[in-house]
């Protein structure tokens, strides 16, 4: 019988996403938290595990997790939607608010999944290229969004991979100057202080994304949140798949998000590690002048530009240290103090 389907042009060359595989002593390539959960939190999570009705579907709206998230961040729980990682929410937002042929604007460099999910729904994706120092020309961005009648603009703040951030004032200016829906991805905002979460319901055209995969330390369990006004929230909830966040993840997220002191302490520790790593790199730069450019970070990672990024990356791998290679740049997650020190020692030898 003749098979009627074909691999269509939008997917035929796609390859499955493959994170770096291998047994590396030090993993600084995925911007995860280097802290494991405290024993008492782990015990609390395990207690919920034995009470789980494994034969029942999860709560489709993950209400307890949304409430715990809302209480921790001081937002209205009615305006919070949980996703299977914020990654899923990016996909849901794009397929909810864009139609084939619409225009979406992203920045470059920025988180690549915005472009990827856009390509799947056949929208026109315009990338506004950042300046050579990776800062954003906010006025140019606004002009492009308006001139192309874009329906949506997506960007991360602070940015993965550049580690730089736009101030609250700059982001407010973008939201107020465009009629497009602004998807503001605050995946790394726990490490900085310019969040617009408290203002999410004040705009007709804003969705803020947060994740539990970074500062909260739950990357393994996959949960993220979208915060927006009622109309947008209803639309996201209507489009997402019904049981998108599993029960174990919901329970663990509710427990950890209710431990605000532990979370704040963890964020502090991670920020301290990144500050220390930046200082160590600045000192290294004094010993190896002009060997690389270090960008100022407001995240849990640092971003370096260097001519021989590929070779440095490969030599680090040989020494058992994984970082993220990106063209002429390396993105390095702040690790435990000992990991950072080993990284610096390795870099000193390689450079
Ligand atoms: N947004 C940004 C900017 C990210 O860097 C990441 C993870 N690398 C995500 C979203 C996705 O996070 P998750 O799906 O783990 O919530």
Short mmCIF file of N, CA and C in Angstrom, two decimals, residues 126-297:
data_model
loop_
_atom_site.label_atom_id
_atom_site.label_comp_id
_atom_site.label_asym_id
_atom_site.label_seq_id
_atom_site.Cartn_x
_atom_site.Cartn_y
_atom_site.Cartn_z
N UNK A 126 11.93 36.71 13.05
CA UNK A 126 12.96 37.72 12.76
C UNK A 126 13.86 37.84 13.99
N UNK A 127 15.16 37.72 13.76
CA UNK A 127 16.10 37.85 14.89
C UNK A 127 16.76 39.22 14.84
N UNK A 128 16.61 39.98 15.90
CA UNK A 128 17.31 41.27 15.99
C UNK A 128 18.68 40.98 16.62
N UNK A 129 19.73 41.30 15.87
CA UNK A 129 21.08 40.94 16.31
C UNK A 129 21.58 41.95 17.34
N UNK A 130 22.11 41.42 18.44
CA UNK A 130 22.62 42.30 19.50
C UNK A 130 23.91 42.97 19.05
N UNK A 131 24.31 44.03 19.79
CA UNK A 131 25.56 44.72 19.43
C UNK A 131 26.75 43.80 19.70
N UNK A 132 27.96 44.23 19.28
CA UNK A 132 29.11 43.32 19.41
C UNK A 132 29.45 43.06 20.88
N UNK A 133 29.02 43.96 21.78
CA UNK A 133 29.24 43.68 23.20
C UNK A 133 28.02 42.98 23.82
N UNK A 134 27.14 42.51 22.98
CA UNK A 134 25.95 41.73 23.35
C UNK A 134 24.87 42.53 24.07
N UNK A 135 24.99 43.87 24.09
CA UNK A 135 23.87 44.64 24.66
C UNK A 135 22.77 44.77 23.60
N UNK A 136 21.57 45.12 24.08
CA UNK A 136 20.41 45.20 23.19
C UNK A 136 20.11 46.67 22.89
N UNK A 137 19.90 46.98 21.63
CA UNK A 137 19.44 48.32 21.26
C UNK A 137 17.91 48.30 21.38
N UNK A 138 17.42 48.77 22.52
CA UNK A 138 15.99 48.65 22.82
C UNK A 138 15.14 49.39 21.79
N UNK A 139 15.61 50.56 21.36
CA UNK A 139 14.82 51.33 20.38
C UNK A 139 14.74 50.61 19.04
N UNK A 140 15.87 50.02 18.65
CA UNK A 140 15.87 49.27 17.38
C UNK A 140 14.89 48.08 17.48
N UNK A 141 14.93 47.41 18.63
CA UNK A 141 14.05 46.26 18.84
C UNK A 141 12.58 46.68 18.70
N UNK A 142 12.23 47.78 19.35
CA UNK A 142 10.84 48.27 19.30
C UNK A 142 10.46 48.60 17.86
N UNK A 143 11.38 49.26 17.15
CA UNK A 143 11.10 49.63 15.76
C UNK A 143 10.85 48.38 14.91
N UNK A 144 11.71 47.37 15.07
CA UNK A 144 11.54 46.15 14.26
C UNK A 144 10.19 45.49 14.57
N UNK A 145 9.86 45.39 15.85
CA UNK A 145 8.59 44.73 16.24
C UNK A 145 7.41 45.47 15.60
N UNK A 146 7.44 46.80 15.68
CA UNK A 146 6.30 47.56 15.16
C UNK A 146 6.26 47.58 13.63
N UNK A 147 7.44 47.72 13.02
CA UNK A 147 7.45 47.81 11.55
C UNK A 147 7.05 46.50 10.89
N UNK A 148 7.31 45.39 11.56
CA UNK A 148 6.98 44.09 10.96
C UNK A 148 5.61 43.60 11.42
N UNK A 149 4.91 44.44 12.19
CA UNK A 149 3.61 44.06 12.78
C UNK A 149 3.70 42.69 13.45
N UNK A 150 4.79 42.48 14.18
CA UNK A 150 4.99 41.20 14.85
C UNK A 150 3.89 40.97 15.88
N UNK A 151 3.49 39.70 16.00
CA UNK A 151 2.44 39.37 16.98
C UNK A 151 3.05 39.04 18.34
N UNK A 152 4.33 38.65 18.31
CA UNK A 152 4.95 38.22 19.58
C UNK A 152 6.43 38.57 19.57
N UNK A 153 6.94 38.89 20.75
CA UNK A 153 8.39 39.03 20.90
C UNK A 153 8.80 38.21 22.11
N UNK A 154 9.86 37.42 21.93
CA UNK A 154 10.33 36.56 23.02
C UNK A 154 11.79 36.86 23.31
N UNK A 155 12.13 37.01 24.57
CA UNK A 155 13.55 37.12 24.93
C UNK A 155 13.75 36.73 26.38
N UNK A 156 14.98 36.37 26.71
CA UNK A 156 15.28 36.02 28.09
C UNK A 156 15.92 37.22 28.78
N UNK A 157 15.53 37.42 30.02
CA UNK A 157 16.12 38.50 30.82
C UNK A 157 16.25 38.07 32.28
N UNK A 158 17.49 37.94 32.81
CA UNK A 158 18.76 38.08 32.11
C UNK A 158 18.89 37.03 31.01
N UNK A 159 19.81 37.31 30.10
CA UNK A 159 19.90 36.50 28.88
C UNK A 159 20.76 35.25 29.04
N UNK A 160 20.22 34.14 28.57
CA UNK A 160 21.03 32.95 28.29
C UNK A 160 21.24 32.95 26.78
N UNK A 161 22.43 33.09 26.25
CA UNK A 161 23.72 32.80 26.87
C UNK A 161 24.57 34.00 27.33
N UNK A 162 24.18 35.24 27.06
CA UNK A 162 25.18 36.32 27.25
C UNK A 162 25.42 36.67 28.71
N UNK A 163 24.50 36.32 29.59
CA UNK A 163 24.55 36.61 31.04
C UNK A 163 24.25 38.07 31.36
N UNK A 164 23.95 38.88 30.34
CA UNK A 164 23.65 40.30 30.57
C UNK A 164 22.15 40.48 30.80
N UNK A 165 21.78 41.61 31.42
CA UNK A 165 20.37 41.84 31.68
C UNK A 165 19.92 43.22 31.26
N UNK A 166 18.62 43.32 30.94
CA UNK A 166 17.99 44.63 30.71
C UNK A 166 17.37 45.05 32.04
N UNK A 167 17.41 46.35 32.33
CA UNK A 167 16.80 46.81 33.57
C UNK A 167 15.28 46.75 33.44
N UNK A 168 14.63 46.81 34.62
CA UNK A 168 13.16 46.83 34.63
C UNK A 168 12.63 47.94 33.72
N UNK A 169 13.27 49.11 33.83
CA UNK A 169 12.82 50.28 33.08
C UNK A 169 12.88 50.00 31.57
N UNK A 170 13.96 49.35 31.14
CA UNK A 170 14.10 49.05 29.70
C UNK A 170 13.03 48.05 29.25
N UNK A 171 12.77 47.06 30.08
CA UNK A 171 11.76 46.06 29.69
C UNK A 171 10.37 46.69 29.69
N UNK A 172 10.09 47.56 30.68
CA UNK A 172 8.79 48.25 30.69
C UNK A 172 8.62 49.06 29.41
N UNK A 173 9.71 49.70 28.97
CA UNK A 173 9.64 50.51 27.76
C UNK A 173 9.26 49.64 26.56
N UNK A 174 9.86 48.44 26.48
CA UNK A 174 9.53 47.53 25.36
C UNK A 174 8.04 47.17 25.42
N UNK A 175 7.58 46.76 26.60
CA UNK A 175 6.18 46.30 26.73
C UNK A 175 5.22 47.43 26.36
N UNK A 176 5.55 48.64 26.82
CA UNK A 176 4.64 49.76 26.59
C UNK A 176 4.69 50.30 25.17
N UNK A 177 5.74 49.95 24.42
CA UNK A 177 5.90 50.55 23.08
C UNK A 177 5.49 49.63 21.95
N UNK A 178 5.07 48.39 22.28
CA UNK A 178 4.69 47.48 21.19
C UNK A 178 3.27 46.96 21.43
N UNK A 179 2.61 46.58 20.33
CA UNK A 179 1.30 45.96 20.52
C UNK A 179 1.42 44.44 20.50
N UNK A 180 2.62 43.93 20.22
CA UNK A 180 2.85 42.48 20.24
C UNK A 180 2.77 41.95 21.68
N UNK A 181 2.51 40.65 21.78
CA UNK A 181 2.57 39.99 23.09
C UNK A 181 4.05 39.81 23.46
N UNK A 182 4.43 40.28 24.63
CA UNK A 182 5.83 40.16 25.07
C UNK A 182 5.96 38.92 25.97
N UNK A 183 6.77 37.96 25.54
CA UNK A 183 7.06 36.80 26.38
C UNK A 183 8.43 37.03 27.01
N UNK A 184 8.38 37.32 28.29
CA UNK A 184 9.59 37.71 29.02
C UNK A 184 10.04 36.49 29.83
N UNK A 185 11.15 35.91 29.41
CA UNK A 185 11.62 34.66 30.02
C UNK A 185 12.60 34.99 31.14
N UNK A 186 12.11 34.90 32.37
CA UNK A 186 12.94 35.26 33.53
C UNK A 186 13.55 34.00 34.18
N UNK A 187 14.01 33.07 33.35
CA UNK A 187 14.56 31.81 33.89
C UNK A 187 15.68 32.05 34.90
N UNK A 188 16.44 33.12 34.71
CA UNK A 188 17.61 33.37 35.58
C UNK A 188 17.39 34.54 36.53
N UNK A 189 16.14 35.00 36.69
CA UNK A 189 15.92 36.21 37.47
C UNK A 189 16.09 35.99 38.98
N UNK A 190 16.11 34.74 39.43
CA UNK A 190 16.37 34.50 40.86
C UNK A 190 17.77 34.97 41.22
N UNK A 191 18.62 35.17 40.23
CA UNK A 191 20.00 35.59 40.50
C UNK A 191 20.18 37.09 40.33
N UNK A 192 19.10 37.82 40.03
CA UNK A 192 19.18 39.27 39.80
C UNK A 192 17.94 39.91 40.40
N UNK A 193 17.85 41.23 40.34
CA UNK A 193 16.77 41.89 41.08
C UNK A 193 15.89 42.78 40.19
N UNK A 194 15.78 42.42 38.91
CA UNK A 194 15.02 43.30 38.02
C UNK A 194 13.76 42.60 37.46
N UNK A 195 13.14 41.78 38.30
CA UNK A 195 11.96 41.05 37.85
C UNK A 195 10.75 41.96 37.65
N UNK A 196 9.91 41.60 36.71
CA UNK A 196 8.63 42.31 36.53
C UNK A 196 7.45 41.45 36.99
N UNK A 197 7.75 40.36 37.71
CA UNK A 197 6.68 39.44 38.14
C UNK A 197 5.53 40.18 38.84
N UNK A 198 5.88 41.11 39.72
CA UNK A 198 4.84 41.80 40.50
C UNK A 198 3.92 42.63 39.61
N UNK A 199 4.39 42.92 38.38
CA UNK A 199 3.59 43.78 37.50
C UNK A 199 2.91 42.99 36.39
N UNK A 200 3.02 41.66 36.45
CA UNK A 200 2.56 40.84 35.31
C UNK A 200 1.11 41.12 34.94
N UNK A 201 0.26 41.37 35.95
CA UNK A 201 -1.16 41.54 35.65
C UNK A 201 -1.51 42.97 35.22
N UNK A 202 -0.51 43.84 35.20
CA UNK A 202 -0.82 45.23 34.85
C UNK A 202 -0.77 45.49 33.34
N UNK A 203 -0.35 44.51 32.59
CA UNK A 203 -0.23 44.71 31.14
C UNK A 203 -1.16 43.77 30.39
N UNK A 204 -1.65 44.25 29.24
CA UNK A 204 -2.47 43.38 28.38
C UNK A 204 -1.61 42.46 27.55
N UNK A 205 -0.33 42.79 27.45
CA UNK A 205 0.52 42.08 26.47
C UNK A 205 1.80 41.51 27.09
N UNK A 206 1.67 40.93 28.29
CA UNK A 206 2.88 40.39 28.93
C UNK A 206 2.64 39.00 29.50
N UNK A 207 3.58 38.09 29.22
CA UNK A 207 3.64 36.79 29.90
C UNK A 207 5.04 36.65 30.45
N UNK A 208 5.15 36.30 31.71
CA UNK A 208 6.48 36.08 32.29
C UNK A 208 6.66 34.59 32.56
N UNK A 209 7.81 34.08 32.15
CA UNK A 209 8.12 32.67 32.39
C UNK A 209 9.17 32.56 33.48
N UNK A 210 8.97 31.57 34.35
CA UNK A 210 9.98 31.26 35.37
C UNK A 210 10.21 29.75 35.35
N UNK A 211 11.34 29.33 35.86
CA UNK A 211 11.63 27.90 35.87
C UNK A 211 12.09 27.45 37.26
N UNK A 212 11.87 26.18 37.56
CA UNK A 212 12.42 25.61 38.80
C UNK A 212 13.73 24.89 38.52
N UNK A 213 14.25 25.00 37.29
CA UNK A 213 15.44 24.22 36.91
C UNK A 213 16.76 24.89 37.28
N UNK A 214 16.73 26.14 37.70
CA UNK A 214 17.99 26.85 37.96
C UNK A 214 18.17 27.06 39.46
N UNK A 215 17.73 28.22 39.98
CA UNK A 215 17.95 28.50 41.40
C UNK A 215 17.23 27.52 42.32
N UNK A 216 16.06 27.03 41.89
CA UNK A 216 15.24 26.16 42.75
C UNK A 216 15.83 24.74 42.79
N UNK A 217 16.64 24.39 41.81
CA UNK A 217 17.37 23.11 41.85
C UNK A 217 16.55 21.88 41.52
N UNK A 218 15.50 22.02 40.69
CA UNK A 218 14.65 20.87 40.36
C UNK A 218 14.73 20.50 38.87
N UNK A 219 15.87 20.70 38.25
CA UNK A 219 15.97 20.47 36.79
C UNK A 219 15.51 19.06 36.41
N UNK A 220 15.77 18.09 37.28
CA UNK A 220 15.43 16.70 36.96
C UNK A 220 13.93 16.49 36.84
N UNK A 221 13.15 17.30 37.54
CA UNK A 221 11.72 17.02 37.63
C UNK A 221 10.87 17.75 36.60
N UNK A 222 11.40 18.77 35.94
CA UNK A 222 10.72 19.50 34.87
C UNK A 222 9.47 20.23 35.33
N UNK A 223 9.66 21.43 35.83
CA UNK A 223 8.49 22.29 36.09
C UNK A 223 8.88 23.76 35.93
N UNK A 224 8.01 24.48 35.25
CA UNK A 224 8.18 25.92 35.09
C UNK A 224 6.81 26.57 35.17
N UNK A 225 6.77 27.89 35.22
CA UNK A 225 5.50 28.59 35.40
C UNK A 225 5.38 29.78 34.46
N UNK A 226 4.12 30.04 34.04
CA UNK A 226 3.83 31.25 33.28
C UNK A 226 2.94 32.13 34.13
N UNK A 227 3.23 33.43 34.16
CA UNK A 227 2.41 34.37 34.93
C UNK A 227 1.95 35.46 33.97
N UNK A 228 0.63 35.68 33.92
CA UNK A 228 0.07 36.66 32.98
C UNK A 228 -1.33 37.05 33.44
N UNK A 229 -1.93 38.00 32.75
CA UNK A 229 -3.29 38.41 33.13
C UNK A 229 -4.29 37.27 32.88
N UNK A 230 -5.55 37.49 33.29
CA UNK A 230 -6.55 36.40 33.26
C UNK A 230 -6.82 35.86 31.87
N UNK A 231 -6.92 36.77 30.89
CA UNK A 231 -7.26 36.34 29.53
C UNK A 231 -6.17 35.43 28.97
N UNK A 232 -4.92 35.88 29.14
CA UNK A 232 -3.80 35.10 28.62
C UNK A 232 -3.71 33.77 29.37
N UNK A 233 -3.89 33.83 30.68
CA UNK A 233 -3.81 32.61 31.50
C UNK A 233 -4.86 31.59 31.05
N UNK A 234 -6.10 32.04 30.81
CA UNK A 234 -7.13 31.09 30.37
C UNK A 234 -6.74 30.46 29.05
N UNK A 235 -6.18 31.26 28.15
CA UNK A 235 -5.80 30.71 26.84
C UNK A 235 -4.70 29.66 26.99
N UNK A 236 -3.71 29.94 27.81
CA UNK A 236 -2.61 28.96 27.97
C UNK A 236 -3.16 27.67 28.59
N UNK A 237 -4.01 27.83 29.60
CA UNK A 237 -4.55 26.64 30.27
C UNK A 237 -5.41 25.82 29.32
N UNK A 238 -6.08 26.50 28.38
CA UNK A 238 -6.94 25.78 27.43
C UNK A 238 -6.12 25.01 26.40
N UNK A 239 -4.94 25.51 26.07
CA UNK A 239 -4.17 24.88 24.99
C UNK A 239 -3.21 23.80 25.51
N UNK A 240 -2.69 23.97 26.69
CA UNK A 240 -1.70 22.99 27.20
C UNK A 240 -2.33 21.60 27.30
N UNK A 241 -1.51 20.56 27.26
CA UNK A 241 -2.11 19.23 27.38
C UNK A 241 -2.59 19.04 28.82
N UNK A 242 -3.66 18.27 29.01
CA UNK A 242 -4.37 18.28 30.30
C UNK A 242 -3.50 17.91 31.51
N UNK A 243 -2.66 16.88 31.35
CA UNK A 243 -1.91 16.41 32.53
C UNK A 243 -0.42 16.62 32.30
N UNK A 244 -0.07 17.86 32.02
CA UNK A 244 1.30 18.13 31.57
C UNK A 244 2.35 18.03 32.67
N UNK A 245 1.96 18.18 33.93
CA UNK A 245 2.96 18.10 35.00
C UNK A 245 2.62 16.91 35.89
N UNK A 246 3.53 15.95 36.01
CA UNK A 246 3.18 14.72 36.73
C UNK A 246 3.09 14.94 38.25
N UNK A 247 2.43 14.02 38.90
CA UNK A 247 2.12 14.19 40.32
C UNK A 247 3.37 14.29 41.19
N UNK A 248 4.39 13.48 40.89
CA UNK A 248 5.59 13.52 41.73
C UNK A 248 6.26 14.89 41.63
N UNK A 249 6.30 15.42 40.41
CA UNK A 249 6.88 16.74 40.22
C UNK A 249 6.07 17.81 40.95
N UNK A 250 4.75 17.70 40.84
CA UNK A 250 3.89 18.68 41.53
C UNK A 250 4.15 18.65 43.04
N UNK A 251 4.25 17.44 43.59
CA UNK A 251 4.46 17.33 45.04
C UNK A 251 5.81 17.92 45.43
N UNK A 252 6.84 17.55 44.69
CA UNK A 252 8.18 18.03 45.03
C UNK A 252 8.25 19.55 44.91
N UNK A 253 7.63 20.09 43.86
CA UNK A 253 7.67 21.55 43.67
C UNK A 253 6.93 22.25 44.81
N UNK A 254 5.78 21.68 45.23
CA UNK A 254 5.03 22.31 46.33
C UNK A 254 5.88 22.33 47.60
N UNK A 255 6.59 21.23 47.86
CA UNK A 255 7.42 21.17 49.07
C UNK A 255 8.54 22.20 48.98
N UNK A 256 9.28 22.19 47.91
CA UNK A 256 10.47 23.05 47.85
C UNK A 256 10.07 24.52 47.81
N UNK A 257 8.99 24.84 47.09
CA UNK A 257 8.59 26.26 47.01
C UNK A 257 8.02 26.77 48.33
N UNK A 258 7.68 25.85 49.24
CA UNK A 258 7.19 26.29 50.55
C UNK A 258 8.33 26.51 51.53
N UNK A 259 9.54 26.19 51.11
CA UNK A 259 10.71 26.39 51.99
C UNK A 259 11.48 27.64 51.55
N UNK A 260 10.86 28.79 51.81
CA UNK A 260 11.42 30.03 51.23
C UNK A 260 12.82 30.35 51.74
N UNK A 261 13.07 30.05 53.04
CA UNK A 261 14.39 30.39 53.58
C UNK A 261 15.48 29.60 52.87
N UNK A 262 15.19 28.30 52.67
CA UNK A 262 16.17 27.44 51.99
C UNK A 262 16.42 27.93 50.57
N UNK A 263 15.34 28.33 49.90
CA UNK A 263 15.48 28.79 48.51
C UNK A 263 16.31 30.07 48.43
N UNK A 264 16.03 30.98 49.36
CA UNK A 264 16.78 32.26 49.32
C UNK A 264 18.26 32.00 49.61
N UNK A 265 18.51 31.12 50.57
CA UNK A 265 19.89 30.79 50.91
C UNK A 265 20.60 30.13 49.72
N UNK A 266 19.88 29.25 49.02
CA UNK A 266 20.48 28.58 47.86
C UNK A 266 20.82 29.60 46.77
N UNK A 267 19.89 30.51 46.49
CA UNK A 267 20.16 31.54 45.47
C UNK A 267 21.38 32.35 45.85
N UNK A 268 21.45 32.73 47.15
CA UNK A 268 22.60 33.52 47.62
C UNK A 268 23.89 32.77 47.39
N UNK A 269 23.88 31.49 47.75
CA UNK A 269 25.11 30.69 47.61
C UNK A 269 25.54 30.61 46.14
N UNK A 270 24.56 30.46 45.27
CA UNK A 270 24.88 30.35 43.83
C UNK A 270 25.42 31.68 43.31
N UNK A 271 24.78 32.77 43.74
CA UNK A 271 25.27 34.09 43.29
C UNK A 271 26.69 34.32 43.82
N UNK A 272 26.95 33.95 45.07
CA UNK A 272 28.31 34.11 45.64
C UNK A 272 29.31 33.32 44.80
N UNK A 273 28.93 32.11 44.40
CA UNK A 273 29.83 31.29 43.60
C UNK A 273 30.13 31.97 42.27
N UNK A 274 29.10 32.56 41.66
CA UNK A 274 29.31 33.22 40.35
C UNK A 274 30.18 34.48 40.52
N UNK A 275 29.97 35.22 41.61
CA UNK A 275 30.80 36.42 41.84
C UNK A 275 32.25 35.99 41.99
N UNK A 276 32.45 34.92 42.76
CA UNK A 276 33.81 34.42 42.97
C UNK A 276 34.43 33.95 41.66
N UNK A 277 33.64 33.23 40.88
CA UNK A 277 34.14 32.74 39.59
C UNK A 277 34.52 33.92 38.69
N UNK A 278 33.68 34.97 38.67
CA UNK A 278 33.99 36.15 37.84
C UNK A 278 35.30 36.78 38.31
N UNK A 279 35.46 36.87 39.66
CA UNK A 279 36.70 37.47 40.19
C UNK A 279 37.92 36.63 39.81
N UNK A 280 37.77 35.32 39.93
CA UNK A 280 38.89 34.43 39.57
C UNK A 280 39.25 34.60 38.10
N UNK A 281 38.24 34.77 37.26
CA UNK A 281 38.50 34.94 35.82
C UNK A 281 39.15 36.31 35.56
N UNK A 282 38.70 37.33 36.29
CA UNK A 282 39.33 38.65 36.12
C UNK A 282 40.80 38.60 36.52
N UNK A 283 41.08 37.88 37.61
CA UNK A 283 42.49 37.73 38.02
C UNK A 283 43.29 36.97 36.97
N UNK A 284 42.66 35.94 36.41
CA UNK A 284 43.34 35.17 35.36
C UNK A 284 43.65 36.08 34.16
N UNK A 285 42.71 36.96 33.89
CA UNK A 285 42.88 37.89 32.75
C UNK A 285 44.06 38.83 32.98
N UNK A 286 44.32 39.15 34.27
CA UNK A 286 45.49 40.01 34.57
C UNK A 286 46.78 39.25 34.27
N UNK A 287 46.75 37.93 34.53
CA UNK A 287 47.95 37.12 34.25
C UNK A 287 48.06 36.79 32.76
N UNK A 288 46.92 36.79 32.06
CA UNK A 288 46.91 36.46 30.62
C UNK A 288 46.21 37.61 29.89
N UNK A 289 46.84 38.78 29.82
CA UNK A 289 46.14 39.96 29.30
C UNK A 289 45.58 39.74 27.89
N UNK A 290 44.38 40.26 27.67
CA UNK A 290 43.70 40.22 26.35
C UNK A 290 43.44 38.80 25.83
N UNK A 291 43.57 37.82 26.69
CA UNK A 291 43.41 36.43 26.22
C UNK A 291 41.94 36.11 25.97
N UNK A 292 41.05 36.79 26.71
CA UNK A 292 39.61 36.61 26.48
C UNK A 292 38.86 37.84 26.97
N UNK A 293 37.59 37.93 26.57
CA UNK A 293 36.73 39.01 27.07
C UNK A 293 35.70 38.38 28.00
N UNK A 294 35.56 38.95 29.18
CA UNK A 294 34.59 38.43 30.16
C UNK A 294 33.42 39.42 30.24
N UNK A 295 32.20 38.94 30.04
CA UNK A 295 31.04 39.84 30.09
C UNK A 295 30.49 39.89 31.51
N UNK A 296 29.99 41.07 31.92
CA UNK A 296 29.45 41.18 33.28
C UNK A 296 28.18 40.35 33.43
N UNK A 297 28.12 39.51 34.47
CA UNK A 297 27.02 38.55 34.57
C UNK A 297 26.00 38.93 35.64
#
